[in-house]
Coordinates of C-alpha atoms (C1' of nucleotides) in Angstrom, one line a residue:
Chain N
M1 CA 1.7 -14.6 -28.1
G2 CA 4.2 -13.3 -25.9
L3 CA 6.5 -10.5 -26.8
S4 CA 8.5 -12.1 -29.4
N5 CA 6.7 -10.4 -32.3
L6 CA 5.9 -7.1 -30.8
D7 CA 4.3 -4.3 -32.8
Q8 CA 2.0 -1.6 -31.3
E9 CA -1.0 -3.7 -31.9
N10 CA 0.3 -6.7 -30.1
L11 CA 1.4 -4.4 -27.2
K12 CA -1.9 -2.8 -26.8
E13 CA -3.6 -6.0 -26.7
L14 CA -1.1 -7.8 -24.4
S15 CA -1.2 -4.9 -22.0
K16 CA -5.1 -5.2 -21.8
R17 CA -5.0 -8.9 -21.3
T18 CA -2.4 -8.7 -18.7
G19 CA -4.2 -6.0 -16.7
N20 CA -7.4 -8.0 -16.7
A21 CA -5.8 -11.3 -15.7
C22 CA -3.2 -10.1 -13.2
V23 CA -4.6 -11.1 -9.7
S24 CA -2.0 -9.0 -8.0
F25 CA -2.8 -5.8 -9.9
N26 CA -6.5 -6.2 -9.6
L27 CA -6.1 -6.7 -5.8
R28 CA -4.1 -3.7 -5.4
K29 CA -6.1 -1.5 -7.4
T30 CA -9.5 -2.5 -5.8
S31 CA -7.7 -2.4 -2.4
R32 CA -6.7 1.2 -3.1
L33 CA -10.0 2.4 -4.2
L34 CA -11.8 0.7 -1.3
S35 CA -9.4 2.0 1.2
Q36 CA -10.3 5.5 0.1
L37 CA -13.9 4.7 0.9
Y38 CA -13.2 3.5 4.5
D39 CA -10.8 6.4 5.1
Q40 CA -13.6 8.7 4.1
A41 CA -16.0 6.9 6.6
F42 CA -13.6 7.1 9.6
K43 CA -12.8 10.8 8.9
S44 CA -14.7 12.2 11.9
V45 CA -13.0 9.9 14.3
C46 CA -9.5 10.9 12.7
L47 CA -8.7 7.3 11.7
K48 CA -7.7 5.6 8.5
G49 CA -8.9 2.2 7.6
T50 CA -5.6 0.6 8.2
Q51 CA -5.5 2.3 11.8
F52 CA -9.0 0.9 12.5
S53 CA -8.1 -2.6 11.7
L54 CA -5.0 -2.4 13.7
L55 CA -6.7 -0.8 16.7
M56 CA -9.4 -3.6 16.6
A57 CA -6.8 -6.2 16.5
V58 CA -5.0 -4.6 19.6
A59 CA -8.2 -4.5 21.4
G60 CA -9.1 -8.2 20.7
N61 CA -5.7 -9.5 21.5
K62 CA -4.9 -8.5 25.3
D63 CA -1.3 -8.8 26.2
S64 CA 0.0 -9.3 22.7
T65 CA 3.2 -8.2 21.2
I66 CA 4.4 -6.7 18.1
G67 CA 5.7 -10.1 16.9
K68 CA 2.6 -12.0 17.9
L69 CA 0.3 -9.6 16.1
C70 CA 2.1 -9.9 12.8
K71 CA 0.6 -13.4 11.9
P72 CA -3.0 -12.8 12.2
L73 CA -2.7 -9.5 10.5
G74 CA -0.6 -10.9 7.5
M75 CA 1.8 -7.9 8.2
E76 CA 5.5 -7.5 8.1
R77 CA 7.1 -7.2 11.5
S78 CA 8.6 -3.6 10.9
T79 CA 5.5 -2.5 9.2
L80 CA 3.5 -3.2 12.2
S81 CA 5.9 -1.8 14.5
R82 CA 5.8 1.5 12.5
N83 CA 1.9 1.4 12.2
A84 CA 1.6 0.8 16.0
A85 CA 3.8 3.8 16.7
V86 CA 1.2 6.0 14.8
L87 CA -1.6 4.8 17.0
Q88 CA 0.7 5.2 20.2
K89 CA 1.3 8.8 19.2
K90 CA -2.4 9.4 19.0
G91 CA -2.8 7.8 22.5
L92 CA -4.9 5.0 21.4
I93 CA -2.8 2.1 22.2
A94 CA 0.2 1.8 24.8
I95 CA 3.5 0.1 24.0
E96 CA 5.5 -1.0 27.0
E97 CA 8.4 -3.1 27.5
G98 CA 7.5 -6.8 28.7
E99 CA 8.9 -9.2 31.3
D100 CA 11.0 -10.5 28.5
R101 CA 12.7 -7.1 27.9
R102 CA 13.0 -7.9 24.2
Q103 CA 9.2 -7.7 23.9
Q104 CA 7.1 -4.8 23.5
R105 CA 3.5 -5.3 24.8
I106 CA 0.6 -3.7 23.2
R107 CA -2.5 -2.7 24.8
I108 CA -5.5 -0.5 23.9
T109 CA -6.0 2.6 26.1
D110 CA -9.3 3.9 27.4
S111 CA -9.0 6.4 24.8
G112 CA -8.6 3.9 22.2
I113 CA -11.6 2.1 23.4
S114 CA -13.5 5.3 23.3
V115 CA -12.5 5.8 19.7
L116 CA -13.4 2.3 18.6
R117 CA -16.6 2.7 20.2
E118 CA -17.3 5.7 17.8
A119 CA -15.7 4.1 14.9
L120 CA -17.6 0.9 15.0
P121 CA -20.9 2.2 13.7
L122 CA -19.1 4.0 10.7
W123 CA -17.4 0.7 9.9
Q124 CA -20.8 -1.0 9.9
G125 CA -22.2 1.7 7.6
V126 CA -19.7 1.0 4.8
Q127 CA -20.0 -2.6 5.2
E128 CA -23.7 -2.4 4.8
S129 CA -23.6 -0.1 1.9
L130 CA -21.3 -2.5 0.2
A131 CA -23.5 -5.4 0.9
R132 CA -26.3 -3.5 -0.4
E133 CA -24.5 -2.4 -3.8
L134 CA -22.7 -5.6 -4.5
G135 CA -24.9 -8.1 -2.8
E136 CA -24.4 -10.1 0.2
E137 CA -23.6 -13.3 -1.5
R138 CA -21.0 -11.7 -3.6
I139 CA -19.2 -10.1 -0.5
K140 CA -19.4 -13.6 1.2
N141 CA -17.7 -15.2 -1.9
L142 CA -15.2 -12.6 -2.2
L143 CA -14.2 -12.9 1.5
E144 CA -13.9 -16.6 1.3
D145 CA -11.7 -16.3 -1.7
L146 CA -9.5 -13.7 -0.1
Q147 CA -9.1 -15.8 3.0
S148 CA -8.4 -19.0 1.0
L149 CA -5.7 -17.0 -0.8
S150 CA -4.3 -15.6 2.3
R151 CA -4.2 -19.0 3.8
L152 CA -2.2 -20.4 0.8
L153 CA 0.3 -17.6 0.7
K154 CA 1.1 -17.6 4.4
M155 CA 2.2 -21.3 4.1
K156 CA 5.0 -20.4 1.6
Chain L
M1 CA -23.9 -6.5 20.2
G2 CA -21.9 -3.4 19.5
L3 CA -19.6 -1.8 22.0
S4 CA -22.1 -0.6 24.6
N5 CA -21.4 -3.5 27.1
L6 CA -17.8 -4.0 26.6
D7 CA -15.7 -6.7 28.5
Q8 CA -12.7 -8.6 27.4
E9 CA -14.8 -11.5 26.1
N10 CA -16.9 -9.3 24.2
L11 CA -13.9 -7.4 22.7
K12 CA -12.2 -10.6 21.7
E13 CA -15.2 -11.9 20.0
L14 CA -16.2 -8.5 18.3
S15 CA -12.4 -8.0 17.2
K16 CA -12.3 -11.5 15.5
R17 CA -15.8 -11.1 13.7
T18 CA -14.8 -7.7 12.6
G19 CA -11.4 -8.9 11.1
N20 CA -13.3 -11.7 9.4
A21 CA -16.0 -9.5 7.9
C22 CA -14.1 -6.5 6.9
V23 CA -13.7 -6.3 3.0
S24 CA -11.1 -3.6 3.1
F25 CA -8.9 -5.4 5.7
N26 CA -9.0 -8.6 4.0
L27 CA -8.2 -6.9 0.6
R28 CA -5.3 -5.2 2.0
K29 CA -4.1 -8.1 3.8
T30 CA -4.4 -10.6 0.8
S31 CA -3.0 -7.8 -1.4
R32 CA 0.2 -7.4 0.8
L33 CA 0.8 -11.0 1.0
L34 CA 0.3 -11.4 -2.7
S35 CA 2.4 -8.6 -3.7
Q36 CA 5.4 -10.2 -2.0
L37 CA 4.9 -13.3 -4.0
Y38 CA 5.1 -11.3 -7.2
D39 CA 7.9 -9.1 -6.0
Q40 CA 9.9 -12.2 -5.5
A41 CA 9.1 -13.5 -9.0
F42 CA 10.3 -10.3 -10.6
K43 CA 13.3 -10.0 -8.5
S44 CA 15.9 -11.2 -11.5
V45 CA 14.7 -8.2 -13.5
C46 CA 14.7 -5.7 -10.6
L47 CA 11.1 -4.9 -10.8
K48 CA 8.5 -4.9 -8.3
G49 CA 4.9 -5.9 -8.9
T50 CA 3.7 -2.5 -9.1
Q51 CA 6.3 -1.5 -11.3
F52 CA 5.6 -4.3 -13.7
S53 CA 1.9 -3.4 -13.7
L54 CA 2.7 0.3 -14.5
L55 CA 5.4 -0.5 -17.2
M56 CA 2.8 -2.8 -18.9
A57 CA 0.3 0.0 -18.8
V58 CA 2.5 2.5 -20.2
A59 CA 3.6 0.0 -23.1
G60 CA -0.1 -0.5 -23.9
N61 CA -1.1 3.3 -24.0
K62 CA 1.0 4.8 -26.6
D63 CA 1.4 8.6 -26.1
S64 CA -0.6 9.0 -22.9
T65 CA 0.0 11.3 -20.0
I66 CA 0.0 11.2 -16.3
G67 CA -3.7 12.4 -16.0
K68 CA -5.0 9.8 -18.7
L69 CA -3.3 6.8 -17.1
C70 CA -4.8 7.3 -13.8
K71 CA -8.2 6.3 -14.5
P72 CA -7.6 2.6 -15.9
L73 CA -5.2 2.2 -13.1
G74 CA -7.5 3.3 -10.3
M75 CA -4.5 5.4 -9.1
E76 CA -4.3 8.9 -7.7
R77 CA -2.6 11.3 -10.0
S78 CA 0.3 12.3 -7.6
T79 CA 0.9 8.5 -6.9
L80 CA 1.2 7.7 -10.5
S81 CA 3.4 10.6 -11.1
R82 CA 5.8 9.5 -8.3
N83 CA 5.7 5.9 -9.4
A84 CA 6.2 6.8 -12.9
A85 CA 9.4 8.8 -11.8
V86 CA 11.0 5.6 -10.4
L87 CA 10.6 3.8 -13.8
Q88 CA 12.0 6.9 -15.5
K89 CA 15.0 7.0 -13.3
K90 CA 15.5 3.3 -14.2
G91 CA 15.4 4.3 -17.8
L92 CA 12.4 2.0 -18.7
I93 CA 10.0 4.8 -19.6
A94 CA 10.5 8.4 -20.8
I95 CA 8.5 11.3 -19.7
E96 CA 8.5 14.4 -21.8
E97 CA 6.6 17.7 -22.2
G98 CA 3.9 17.5 -24.7
E99 CA 2.5 20.1 -27.1
D100 CA 0.2 21.1 -24.5
R101 CA 2.9 22.0 -22.2
R102 CA 1.1 21.5 -19.1
Q103 CA 1.0 17.7 -20.1
Q104 CA 3.7 15.0 -19.5
R105 CA 3.8 12.4 -22.1
I106 CA 4.9 9.1 -21.1
R107 CA 6.2 6.2 -23.3
I108 CA 7.9 3.0 -22.7
T109 CA 11.6 2.9 -24.0
D110 CA 13.6 0.2 -25.6
S111 CA 15.3 -0.7 -22.5
G112 CA 11.6 -0.9 -21.0
I113 CA 10.4 -3.2 -23.9
S114 CA 13.4 -5.5 -23.1
V115 CA 12.7 -5.5 -19.5
L116 CA 9.2 -6.4 -20.2
R117 CA 10.0 -9.2 -22.6
E118 CA 12.1 -10.9 -19.6
A119 CA 9.4 -10.0 -17.2
L120 CA 6.4 -11.5 -18.8
P121 CA 7.4 -15.2 -18.4
L122 CA 8.0 -14.6 -14.8
W123 CA 4.5 -13.0 -14.4
Q124 CA 2.9 -16.0 -16.1
G125 CA 4.8 -18.3 -14.0
V126 CA 3.2 -16.9 -10.9
Q127 CA -0.2 -16.6 -12.4
E128 CA 0.1 -20.4 -13.5
S129 CA 1.2 -21.3 -10.1
L130 CA -1.8 -19.5 -8.5
A131 CA -4.2 -21.1 -10.9
R132 CA -2.9 -24.5 -9.9
E133 CA -2.9 -23.9 -6.2
L134 CA -6.3 -22.1 -6.0
G135 CA -8.1 -23.3 -9.1
E136 CA -8.8 -21.7 -12.3
E137 CA -12.4 -21.2 -11.4
R138 CA -11.7 -19.6 -8.3
I139 CA -9.3 -17.2 -9.8
K140 CA -11.8 -16.3 -12.4
N141 CA -14.5 -15.4 -10.0
L142 CA -12.0 -13.6 -7.7
L143 CA -11.2 -11.3 -10.5
E144 CA -14.7 -10.8 -11.6
D145 CA -15.8 -9.8 -8.2
L146 CA -12.7 -7.5 -7.8
Q147 CA -13.5 -5.9 -11.2
S148 CA -17.2 -5.4 -10.1
L149 CA -16.1 -3.7 -7.0
S150 CA -13.8 -1.5 -8.8
R151 CA -16.3 -0.3 -11.2
L152 CA -18.7 0.2 -8.5
L153 CA -16.2 2.2 -6.4
K154 CA -15.0 4.4 -9.6
M155 CA -18.6 5.5 -9.9
K156 CA -18.3 7.5 -6.6
Chain X
dA1 C1' 29.9 -19.1 33.9
dA2 C1' 31.3 -17.9 29.1
dA3 C1' 30.1 -18.7 24.4
dG4 C1' 27.4 -19.0 21.0
dA5 C1' 22.6 -19.6 19.0
dA6 C1' 18.0 -18.0 18.8
dT7 C1' 14.7 -14.5 19.7
dA8 C1' 12.3 -9.8 19.5
dT9 C1' 12.6 -5.6 18.1
dG10 C1' 14.5 -0.9 16.0
dT11 C1' 16.6 1.7 12.0
dG12 C1' 18.0 3.0 7.5
dT13 C1' 16.4 3.1 3.0
dA14 C1' 13.3 2.8 -0.8
dT15 C1' 8.9 2.5 -2.8
dA16 C1' 3.7 3.0 -2.7
dT17 C1' -0.1 5.8 -1.5
dA18 C1' -3.3 10.0 -1.2
dC19 C1' -4.5 14.5 0.2
dT20 C1' -3.7 19.5 -0.1
dC21 C1' -1.6 23.3 -1.7
dC22 C1' 1.0 25.8 -5.5
dT23 C1' 2.6 26.8 -10.1
dT24 C1' 2.1 26.8 -14.9
dC25 C1' -0.5 26.8 -19.0
dT26 C1' -4.7 26.8 -21.9
dG27 C1' -8.6 28.5 -23.5
dA28 C1' -12.9 31.4 -23.2
dA29 C1' -15.2 35.9 -22.0
dG30 C1' -15.2 40.5 -22.5
Chain Y
dC1 C1' -5.6 42.0 -25.7
dT2 C1' -6.6 41.2 -20.7
dT3 C1' -8.4 38.6 -17.4
dC4 C1' -10.0 34.8 -15.2
dA5 C1' -11.6 30.1 -14.9
dG6 C1' -10.3 25.6 -15.6
dA7 C1' -7.0 21.9 -16.4
dA8 C1' -2.3 19.4 -15.8
dG9 C1' 1.1 18.5 -12.9
dG10 C1' 4.7 19.1 -9.0
dA11 C1' 5.9 19.3 -4.1
dG12 C1' 5.1 19.0 1.0
dT13 C1' 3.6 16.1 4.2
dA14 C1' 2.0 11.9 6.5
dT15 C1' 1.0 7.1 6.4
dA16 C1' 1.9 2.2 4.8
dT17 C1' 4.8 -1.2 3.3
dA18 C1' 8.9 -4.4 3.4
dC19 C1' 13.8 -5.7 3.1
dA20 C1' 18.3 -5.8 5.0
dC21 C1' 21.1 -4.7 8.8
dA22 C1' 22.0 -3.8 13.8
dT23 C1' 21.3 -4.1 18.7
dA24 C1' 19.6 -6.2 22.9
dT25 C1' 18.0 -10.0 25.6
dT26 C1' 17.2 -14.7 26.3
dC27 C1' 18.4 -19.4 26.2
dT28 C1' 21.3 -23.5 25.4
dT29 C1' 25.4 -25.7 25.4
dT30 C1' 29.5 -27.1 27.4

DNA sequence: AAAGAATATGTGTATATACTCCTTCTGAAG
DNA sequence: CTTCAGAAGGAGTATATACACATATTCTTT
């Protein structure tokens, strides 16, 4: 149909179809909603879902740097830099100049480990409730599709 | 395993598994990457993907208001309010006081329609390239899963 | 060793996002 | 008509996000 012959009826219809079909819109929308659920779960440890993910990534990548962490997280360098600063301010990670003085080495602190310890069961709780409500199979498929799409996009 | 007995090997393993299994992390990550692709596509019409979605939603909901648009977009009221202000500044939508003077009525402008007309084929281009590269079937499944998850989350 | 290329990161700016608190307005109860 | 509860929205604040530009450091070439 397109927009060539555009009255109100067409617009309404077009808008609805576009919203239903747009991969990006639906990803962002679901992501927004789901992020709120995770944020709630982490409230008691004063973390947001994004911060939990980053903290966990730092924990699992000993002696990494801002630049090196970008790729696995699929995150822009400057974004990561700023997000890391938030965790540093909370004392959960340490950021220090590397031997190569251009680099900033990142490591998790004891306090960070401690928070992670508290946060992990909260995370697991949300994951399990999702699996219960949406079904394990569906979650598994969703994760696979998301990861395929991520790989595809990173190659560009 | 948990975090009870936590050395570097465990952490590395745990971090990897958590990242692979976390629905929210994978949604946000893919969403970030994909948004960049859409943003590129809309560059020539000076829109971002988020703005295209909102503009399209405004176009399809004649005589709507900030509050009424929230639900279908799965967006927080204040977020929508601020995003709408950006489109207003660009002259693509108009925001005016309603009869009920608490409300802000939103409508697309002629300029907005015009930009939408240019943007639609760009959107379609990205959608088609995605379908080609990931497969129609997979896109369809992904959209269905996302929409199921959205519905589930909205009920909370 | 000096010059220039390449690398790693920070900063400025703009948008996106959500929570909390505040103001304005409407409508209902009396 | 007054009061007051509820609705609609804005503003303050903090984080998340990315792009463009600037800076510092290392490496490479001559």
